[in-house]
Short mmCIF file of C-alpha atoms and ligand atoms in Angstrom, two decimals:
data_model
loop_
_atom_site.label_atom_id
_atom_site.label_comp_id
_atom_site.label_asym_id
_atom_site.label_seq_id
_atom_site.Cartn_x
_atom_site.Cartn_y
_atom_site.Cartn_z
CA UNK A 18 23.80 -2.47 -21.97
CA UNK A 19 23.25 -6.19 -22.44
CA UNK A 20 19.61 -7.14 -22.86
CA UNK A 21 19.10 -10.11 -20.58
CA UNK A 22 15.39 -10.55 -21.21
CA UNK A 23 14.66 -13.44 -23.49
CA UNK A 24 11.86 -13.18 -26.04
CA UNK A 25 9.52 -15.19 -23.77
CA UNK A 26 10.12 -12.86 -20.79
CA UNK A 27 9.41 -9.88 -22.97
CA UNK A 28 6.17 -11.53 -24.02
CA UNK A 29 5.31 -11.92 -20.32
CA UNK A 30 6.03 -8.23 -19.61
CA UNK A 31 4.38 -6.63 -22.59
CA UNK A 32 5.54 -3.02 -23.07
CA UNK A 33 8.80 -3.53 -21.18
CA UNK A 34 11.16 -0.59 -21.88
CA UNK A 35 14.92 -0.71 -21.96
CA UNK A 36 17.19 2.11 -20.67
CA UNK A 37 14.19 4.26 -19.72
CA UNK A 38 14.87 7.78 -18.40
CA UNK A 39 13.43 7.97 -14.88
CA UNK A 40 13.33 11.77 -14.70
CA UNK A 41 9.98 11.94 -16.35
CA UNK A 42 8.43 9.56 -13.79
CA UNK A 43 9.37 11.72 -10.79
CA UNK A 44 8.10 15.08 -9.57
CA UNK A 45 11.70 16.16 -8.89
CA UNK A 46 12.50 15.62 -12.63
CA UNK A 47 15.90 14.37 -11.59
CA UNK A 48 17.73 11.05 -12.18
CA UNK A 49 19.29 8.74 -14.75
CA UNK A 50 17.87 5.73 -16.62
CA UNK A 51 16.53 2.45 -15.38
CA UNK A 52 17.97 -0.58 -17.16
CA UNK A 53 14.44 -1.91 -17.50
CA UNK A 54 11.06 -0.29 -16.89
CA UNK A 55 7.65 -1.92 -16.72
CA UNK A 56 4.27 -0.40 -16.12
CA UNK A 57 2.06 -2.86 -14.15
CA UNK A 58 -1.53 -2.16 -14.97
CA UNK A 59 -3.04 -4.93 -12.94
CA UNK A 60 -2.35 -6.87 -9.74
CA UNK A 61 -1.40 -9.83 -12.00
CA UNK A 62 1.11 -7.67 -13.81
CA UNK A 63 2.77 -6.62 -10.48
CA UNK A 64 3.08 -10.23 -9.31
CA UNK A 65 4.37 -11.34 -12.71
CA UNK A 66 6.99 -8.52 -12.94
CA UNK A 67 8.31 -9.28 -9.44
CA UNK A 68 8.49 -12.97 -10.31
CA UNK A 69 10.44 -12.33 -13.55
CA UNK A 70 12.94 -10.08 -11.69
CA UNK A 71 13.42 -12.79 -9.03
CA UNK A 72 13.89 -15.49 -11.67
CA UNK A 73 16.49 -13.32 -13.47
CA UNK A 74 18.09 -12.34 -10.14
CA UNK A 75 17.55 -8.76 -11.12
CA UNK A 76 17.18 -5.97 -8.51
CA UNK A 77 13.84 -4.29 -8.77
CA UNK A 78 12.30 -1.07 -7.43
CA UNK A 79 8.63 -0.32 -6.87
CA UNK A 80 7.61 3.12 -8.09
CA UNK A 81 4.26 4.84 -7.54
CA UNK A 82 3.70 8.42 -8.65
CA UNK A 83 7.36 9.27 -8.08
CA UNK A 84 6.44 12.24 -5.85
CA UNK A 85 8.55 11.21 -2.83
CA UNK A 86 11.76 9.90 -4.43
CA UNK A 87 15.19 11.14 -5.48
CA UNK A 88 16.66 8.98 -8.25
CA UNK A 89 20.45 8.76 -8.56
CA UNK A 90 22.15 10.52 -11.54
CA UNK A 91 23.31 7.09 -12.67
CA UNK A 92 19.78 5.74 -12.57
CA UNK A 93 18.81 2.25 -11.40
CA UNK A 94 20.58 -0.95 -12.35
CA UNK A 95 17.64 -3.36 -12.55
CA UNK A 96 13.88 -3.32 -13.23
CA UNK A 97 11.66 -0.48 -12.13
CA UNK A 98 8.06 -1.58 -11.71
CA UNK A 99 5.66 1.35 -11.96
CA UNK A 100 2.50 0.53 -10.07
CA UNK A 101 -0.52 1.49 -12.13
CA UNK A 102 -3.41 -0.85 -11.23
CA UNK A 103 -6.27 1.58 -10.78
CA UNK A 104 -9.39 -0.50 -10.00
CA UNK A 105 -11.97 1.33 -7.87
CA UNK A 106 -15.13 -0.04 -6.33
CA UNK A 107 -17.57 1.29 -3.76
CA UNK A 108 -19.56 -0.79 -1.29
CA UNK A 109 -21.62 1.41 1.07
CA UNK A 110 -19.17 3.30 3.28
CA UNK A 111 -16.22 1.21 1.97
CA UNK A 112 -14.08 1.85 -1.06
CA UNK A 113 -11.75 -0.71 -2.52
CA UNK A 114 -8.99 0.45 -4.86
CA UNK A 115 -5.76 -0.57 -6.57
CA UNK A 116 -2.43 0.72 -5.26
CA UNK A 117 -1.79 2.55 -8.54
CA UNK A 118 -4.89 4.76 -8.28
CA UNK A 119 -4.01 8.41 -7.51
CA UNK A 120 -4.83 9.50 -4.00
CA UNK A 121 -6.74 12.44 -5.55
CA UNK A 122 -9.00 9.98 -7.46
CA UNK A 123 -9.77 8.06 -4.24
CA UNK A 124 -10.68 11.27 -2.36
CA UNK A 125 -12.78 12.50 -5.27
CA UNK A 126 -14.62 9.17 -5.42
CA UNK A 127 -15.37 9.36 -1.69
CA UNK A 128 -16.82 12.82 -2.09
CA UNK A 129 -18.93 11.71 -5.08
CA UNK A 130 -20.35 8.97 -2.89
CA UNK A 131 -21.27 11.42 -0.08
CA UNK A 132 -18.47 10.14 2.08
CA UNK A 133 -15.68 11.94 3.93
CA UNK A 134 -12.49 11.24 5.92
CA UNK A 135 -9.50 11.95 3.69
CA UNK A 136 -10.24 15.43 2.47
CA UNK A 137 -7.36 16.93 4.51
CA UNK A 138 -5.07 15.01 2.28
CA UNK A 139 -6.40 16.46 -0.93
CA UNK A 140 -3.62 17.88 -3.09
CA UNK A 141 -1.03 15.29 -2.00
CA UNK A 142 0.35 13.90 -5.29
CA UNK A 143 1.06 10.26 -5.96
CA UNK A 144 -0.67 6.93 -5.65
CA UNK A 145 -2.63 5.18 -2.92
CA UNK A 146 0.21 2.57 -2.60
CA UNK A 147 2.86 5.30 -2.09
CA UNK A 148 0.62 7.04 0.42
CA UNK A 149 0.10 3.85 2.44
CA UNK A 150 3.81 3.00 2.32
CA UNK A 151 4.73 6.35 3.97
CA UNK A 152 1.41 6.93 5.80
CA UNK A 153 1.01 10.27 3.94
CA UNK A 154 -0.75 12.96 5.87
CA UNK A 155 -1.60 16.59 6.30
CA UNK A 156 -3.26 18.84 8.90
CA UNK A 157 -2.91 16.21 11.58
CA UNK A 158 -4.58 13.43 9.57
CA UNK A 159 -3.01 10.38 7.90
CA UNK A 160 -4.18 7.91 5.28
CA UNK A 161 -3.73 5.08 7.79
CA UNK A 162 -6.68 6.34 9.80
CA UNK A 163 -9.08 5.28 7.09
CA UNK A 164 -7.40 2.04 6.03
CA UNK A 165 -9.35 -1.15 6.77
CA UNK A 166 -7.22 -3.78 5.05
CA UNK A 167 -4.22 -3.80 2.70
CA UNK A 168 -3.36 -6.63 0.27
CA UNK A 169 0.36 -7.09 -0.37
CA UNK A 170 2.74 -9.35 -2.18
CA UNK A 171 5.32 -10.80 0.12
CA UNK A 172 8.12 -11.22 -2.42
CA UNK A 173 10.30 -13.35 -0.14
CA UNK A 174 7.64 -16.05 0.14
CA UNK A 175 5.89 -15.30 -3.18
CA UNK A 176 2.59 -14.98 -1.25
CA UNK A 177 -0.33 -12.54 -1.33
CA UNK A 178 -1.09 -11.48 2.30
CA UNK A 179 -3.74 -9.35 3.98
CA UNK A 180 -2.89 -6.78 6.68
CA UNK A 181 -5.44 -5.20 9.00
CA UNK A 182 -5.06 -1.55 9.89
CA UNK A 183 -3.40 -2.52 13.19
CA UNK A 184 -0.96 -4.84 11.44
CA UNK A 185 0.14 -1.98 9.11
CA UNK A 186 1.68 -0.38 12.19
CA UNK A 187 1.04 3.14 10.94
CA UNK A 188 3.07 5.94 12.55
CA UNK A 189 4.30 9.35 11.52
CA UNK A 190 5.38 8.73 7.88
CA UNK A 191 5.81 5.12 8.82
CA UNK A 192 4.24 1.77 8.05
CA UNK A 193 5.31 -1.82 8.40
CA UNK A 194 5.84 -1.92 4.62
CA UNK A 195 8.82 0.46 4.93
CA UNK A 196 10.46 -2.32 6.96
CA UNK A 197 9.30 -5.59 5.46
CA UNK A 198 9.43 -4.44 1.75
CA UNK A 199 6.11 -6.09 0.91
CA UNK A 200 4.49 -4.65 -2.22
CA UNK A 201 1.13 -2.98 -1.72
CA UNK A 202 -1.38 -4.32 -4.30
CA UNK A 203 -4.72 -2.91 -3.21
CA UNK A 204 -6.60 -1.67 -0.16
CA UNK A 205 -9.98 -1.22 1.46
CA UNK A 206 -10.90 2.11 3.11
CA UNK A 207 -13.81 2.93 5.45
CA UNK A 208 -15.16 6.45 5.23
CA UNK A 209 -17.78 8.38 7.24
CA UNK A 210 -21.05 9.61 5.84
CA UNK A 211 -20.78 13.32 4.99
CA UNK A 212 -24.20 14.90 5.18
CA UNK A 213 -22.65 18.41 5.37
CA UNK A 214 -20.92 18.67 2.05
CA UNK A 215 -20.25 22.38 2.48
CA UNK A 216 -18.06 21.70 5.53
CA UNK A 217 -15.99 19.16 3.55
CA UNK A 218 -15.56 21.52 0.60
CA UNK A 219 -14.39 24.25 3.09
CA UNK A 220 -11.74 21.82 4.36
CA UNK A 221 -10.58 21.15 0.84
CA UNK A 222 -10.43 24.87 0.03
CA UNK A 223 -8.32 25.44 3.18
CA UNK A 224 -5.94 22.61 2.14
CA UNK A 225 -5.70 24.11 -1.33
CA UNK A 226 -5.01 27.60 0.01
CA UNK A 227 -2.14 26.32 2.16
CA UNK A 228 -0.72 24.21 -0.72
CA UNK A 229 -0.91 27.23 -3.09
CA UNK A 230 1.70 28.88 -0.85
CA UNK A 231 4.14 25.91 -1.26
CA UNK A 232 6.09 24.82 -4.28
CA UNK A 233 4.27 22.21 -6.36
CA UNK A 234 6.48 21.53 -9.38
CA UNK A 235 10.02 20.09 -9.59
CA UNK A 236 10.16 19.00 -5.97
CA UNK A 237 9.28 15.92 -3.87
CA UNK A 238 7.44 17.49 -0.92
CA UNK A 239 9.05 17.76 2.46
CA UNK A 240 12.62 16.53 2.33
CA UNK A 241 13.00 16.05 6.14
CA UNK A 242 10.66 14.60 8.72
CA UNK A 243 9.37 16.83 11.54
CA UNK A 244 10.51 15.62 14.97
CA UNK A 245 7.79 14.44 17.33
CA UNK A 246 9.08 15.59 20.70
CA UNK A 247 7.60 12.81 22.74
CA UNK A 248 10.46 10.68 21.33
CA UNK A 249 13.32 12.07 23.44
CA UNK A 250 14.95 8.66 23.79
CA UNK A 251 14.76 8.19 20.00
CA UNK A 252 16.31 11.57 19.40
CA UNK A 253 19.12 10.83 21.76
CA UNK A 254 19.62 7.49 19.98
CA UNK A 255 19.71 9.18 16.57
CA UNK A 256 22.19 11.68 17.96
CA UNK A 257 24.42 8.91 19.14
CA UNK A 258 24.41 7.26 15.76
CA UNK A 259 25.28 10.54 14.17
CA UNK A 260 28.15 11.09 16.61
CA UNK A 261 29.42 7.58 16.05
CA UNK A 262 29.33 8.03 12.19
CA UNK A 263 31.59 11.06 12.73
CA UNK A 264 33.92 9.29 15.13
CA UNK A 265 32.76 11.36 18.11
CA UNK A 266 32.50 9.87 21.55
CA UNK A 267 29.10 8.44 22.58
CA UNK A 268 27.10 10.46 25.12
CA UNK A 269 24.79 7.75 26.34
CA UNK A 270 21.06 7.90 25.98
CA UNK A 271 18.68 9.41 28.48
CA UNK A 272 15.43 11.36 28.49
CA UNK A 273 17.22 14.20 30.21
CA UNK A 274 19.51 14.69 27.27
CA UNK A 275 16.46 14.97 25.00
CA UNK A 276 15.01 17.64 27.24
CA UNK A 277 18.32 19.48 27.35
CA UNK A 278 18.65 19.85 23.64
CA UNK A 279 14.97 20.81 23.25
CA UNK A 280 16.01 23.99 25.07
CA UNK A 281 18.14 24.94 22.00
CA UNK A 282 15.01 24.95 19.81
CA UNK A 283 13.16 28.23 19.23
CA UNK A 284 9.67 27.91 20.74
CA UNK A 285 7.98 28.97 17.56
CA UNK A 286 9.45 25.87 15.82
CA UNK A 287 7.52 23.57 18.17
CA UNK A 288 3.94 23.16 17.02
CA UNK A 289 1.27 20.50 17.54
CA UNK A 290 3.64 18.24 19.46
CA UNK A 291 6.49 18.29 16.97
CA UNK A 292 9.53 20.34 16.03
CA UNK A 293 9.02 21.69 12.53
CA UNK A 294 12.06 20.96 10.34
CA UNK A 295 11.07 23.82 7.99
CA UNK A 296 11.21 26.33 10.87
CA UNK A 297 14.72 25.20 12.00
CA UNK A 298 16.00 25.44 8.39
CA UNK A 299 14.47 28.89 7.92
CA UNK A 300 15.94 30.14 11.17
CA UNK A 301 19.36 29.24 9.86
CA UNK A 302 18.74 31.55 6.93
CA UNK A 303 19.00 28.75 4.39
CA UNK A 304 16.00 29.69 2.25
CA UNK A 305 17.12 30.19 -1.40
CA UNK A 306 20.43 28.49 -0.67
CA UNK A 307 21.50 27.01 -4.02
CA UNK A 308 23.87 24.20 -4.90
CA UNK A 309 24.30 23.38 -8.55
CA UNK A 310 20.78 23.51 -10.00
CA UNK A 311 18.93 22.77 -6.74
CA UNK A 312 17.73 25.27 -4.17
CA UNK A 313 16.03 25.37 -0.83
CA UNK A 314 12.63 26.78 -1.57
CA UNK A 315 11.91 30.38 -0.76
CA UNK A 316 8.25 29.43 -0.12
CA UNK A 317 8.87 26.48 2.22
CA UNK A 318 12.28 25.83 3.76
CA UNK A 319 11.65 22.00 4.00
CA UNK A 320 11.27 21.77 0.21
CA UNK A 321 14.22 21.43 -2.20
CA UNK A 322 13.39 22.56 -5.71
CA UNK A 323 15.01 21.56 -9.00
CA UNK A 324 15.53 25.07 -10.32
CA UNK A 325 17.91 24.55 -13.23
CA UNK A 326 18.45 20.98 -14.48
CA UNK A 327 19.62 19.90 -11.01
CA UNK A 328 21.54 16.72 -10.49
CA UNK A 329 20.76 14.28 -7.68
CA UNK A 330 24.19 15.19 -6.28
CA UNK A 331 23.06 18.85 -5.94
CA UNK A 332 20.10 17.74 -3.80
CA UNK A 333 22.36 15.45 -1.73
CA UNK A 334 24.78 18.30 -1.16
CA UNK A 335 21.96 20.55 0.09
CA UNK A 336 20.61 17.76 2.31
CA UNK A 337 24.05 17.28 3.79
CA UNK A 338 24.54 21.02 4.37
CA UNK A 339 21.14 21.35 6.08
CA UNK A 340 21.75 18.30 8.34
CA UNK A 341 25.19 19.52 9.40
CA UNK A 342 23.98 23.13 10.13
CA UNK A 343 20.88 21.94 12.00
CA UNK A 344 22.97 19.58 14.07
CA UNK A 345 25.56 22.24 14.83
CA UNK A 346 23.04 24.80 15.94
CA UNK A 347 20.22 22.70 17.51
CA UNK A 348 21.89 19.33 18.22
CA UNK A 349 19.13 17.68 16.23
CA UNK A 350 19.66 15.05 13.52
CA UNK A 351 17.19 15.44 10.72
CA UNK A 352 15.85 12.27 9.13
CA UNK A 353 14.94 12.35 5.49
CA UNK A 354 11.32 11.78 4.46
CA UNK A 355 12.12 11.33 0.73
CA UNK A 356 13.19 7.87 -0.46
CA UNK A 357 16.45 7.29 -2.44
CA UNK A 358 16.56 5.17 -5.65
CA UNK A 359 19.69 3.76 -7.13
CA UNK A 360 22.20 5.07 -4.58
C1 LIG B 16 4.18 19.19 -4.02
C2 LIG B 16 4.21 18.06 -3.10
C3 LIG B 16 3.49 18.08 -1.92
C4 LIG B 16 3.45 17.01 -1.05
N1 LIG B 16 2.76 17.12 0.15
C5 LIG B 16 2.71 16.04 0.95
C6 LIG B 16 1.98 16.11 2.19
O1 LIG B 16 1.28 17.09 2.52
N2 LIG B 16 1.97 15.03 3.00
C7 LIG B 16 2.69 13.89 2.72
O2 LIG B 16 2.69 12.95 3.50
N3 LIG B 16 3.48 13.85 1.58
C8 LIG B 16 3.47 14.87 0.73
N4 LIG B 16 4.23 14.77 -0.44
C9 LIG B 16 5.07 13.62 -0.68
C10 LIG B 16 4.40 12.53 -1.54
O3 LIG B 16 3.43 13.08 -2.43
C11 LIG B 16 3.78 11.43 -0.77
O4 LIG B 16 4.72 10.82 0.07
C12 LIG B 16 3.03 10.38 -1.60
O5 LIG B 16 2.21 9.62 -0.84
C13 LIG B 16 4.05 9.45 -2.33
O6 LIG B 16 3.30 8.65 -3.22
P1 LIG B 16 3.90 8.14 -4.62
O7 LIG B 16 2.97 7.20 -5.26
O8 LIG B 16 4.33 9.33 -5.40
O9 LIG B 16 5.15 7.31 -4.10
P2 LIG B 16 6.60 7.29 -4.79
O10 LIG B 16 7.29 8.57 -4.66
O11 LIG B 16 6.55 6.63 -6.12
O12 LIG B 16 7.34 6.25 -3.83
C14 LIG B 16 7.64 6.57 -2.52
C15 LIG B 16 8.01 5.29 -1.75
O13 LIG B 16 6.88 4.44 -1.70
C16 LIG B 16 7.18 3.15 -2.23
N5 LIG B 16 6.01 2.63 -2.87
C17 LIG B 16 5.26 3.28 -3.79
N6 LIG B 16 4.21 2.51 -4.15
C18 LIG B 16 4.34 1.35 -3.46
C19 LIG B 16 3.61 0.12 -3.40
N7 LIG B 16 2.50 -0.07 -4.18
N8 LIG B 16 4.03 -0.86 -2.60
C20 LIG B 16 5.16 -0.69 -1.84
N9 LIG B 16 5.85 0.43 -1.87
C21 LIG B 16 5.48 1.44 -2.66
C22 LIG B 16 8.38 3.42 -3.17
O14 LIG B 16 9.12 2.22 -3.34
C23 LIG B 16 9.09 4.50 -2.45
O15 LIG B 16 9.95 3.97 -1.49
C24 LIG B 16 4.24 15.86 -1.33
C25 LIG B 16 4.95 15.81 -2.54
C26 LIG B 16 4.94 16.89 -3.43
C27 LIG B 16 5.69 16.82 -4.69
#
């Protein structure tokens, strides 16, 4: 590969690596090399790296802890910027931290300060930036609930901007940053005082006990999103797109249609206002289904595990199989939660 970085750019991005294997930066342990790889240890580093990529007209990808991504076998043609700014500061009930801090470190800090609010999320791997991007959550709580402000780099206008919680437009595994591709630099959180530490520790123990029953290594968490069933119209719409992509006739969109296909869903798969993707997959008998080196987990049907040096293609094949079977049986189109790099 031609090295397009001049000496002066390399000086700007100290520690820049060439043809860096991305496998080791993801929890899936899958994927080929990035042409260039840079670890940004400060906000300034992040802004500099994005600027350099733009000047060189080089595609770039923002990587956090790599716990929610599938990297292509061919890797990424461009610069991967690993976000690793980990500043952390407490001011009363507020905590300010860098996007590259681990979510675990933020939660631990809040507990040390006698604060609470994100303990249900303990055990979710990855960074604060990655968690804000996808509004990570567990047990009915989401990181967005505790966000006060988020500082981002708007790469299009080369500007640092501030978003309030409302402006972040948090939803189920959604934030505005998934759509506007702004880069999360740091954030302020507001916690609650936690006089009853025992209660908080109990919550953490509960979370840990549930997580102990799920796979932890060589996976990327839930592959598919659950389906909130207040969104009938959205489901009908997704279904239409799916039909169109397969050259089938459109059915038109209506709330009634949504209700009709909910009837296909086993009642035990509907919990807390959503259809559980794991339950649908399990009902289809797909646990342990293996393609190449990847398998649907025996412990949790919404997890795909890299069992034996799996390729990204093996994971994609499994995703395709699951989506087809779920659609055939339940008339539901599953959306992926994991993000795809280099495809
Ligand atoms: C064992 C296991 C259990 C999990 N359990 C849960 C769970 O209970 N709940 C849950 O919600 N998730 C869960 N996940 C998924 C994952 O941990 C979360 O989505 C996590 O928040 C991703 O953070 P990350 O730093 O690893 O992001 P990455 O995987 O590195 O990136 C994910 C996406 O975020 C973008 N991104 C990352 N940082 C930034 C930034 N600073 N600015 C802009 N974009 C950015 C990336 O470009 C990418 O598109 C689990 C994963 C594993 C492996």
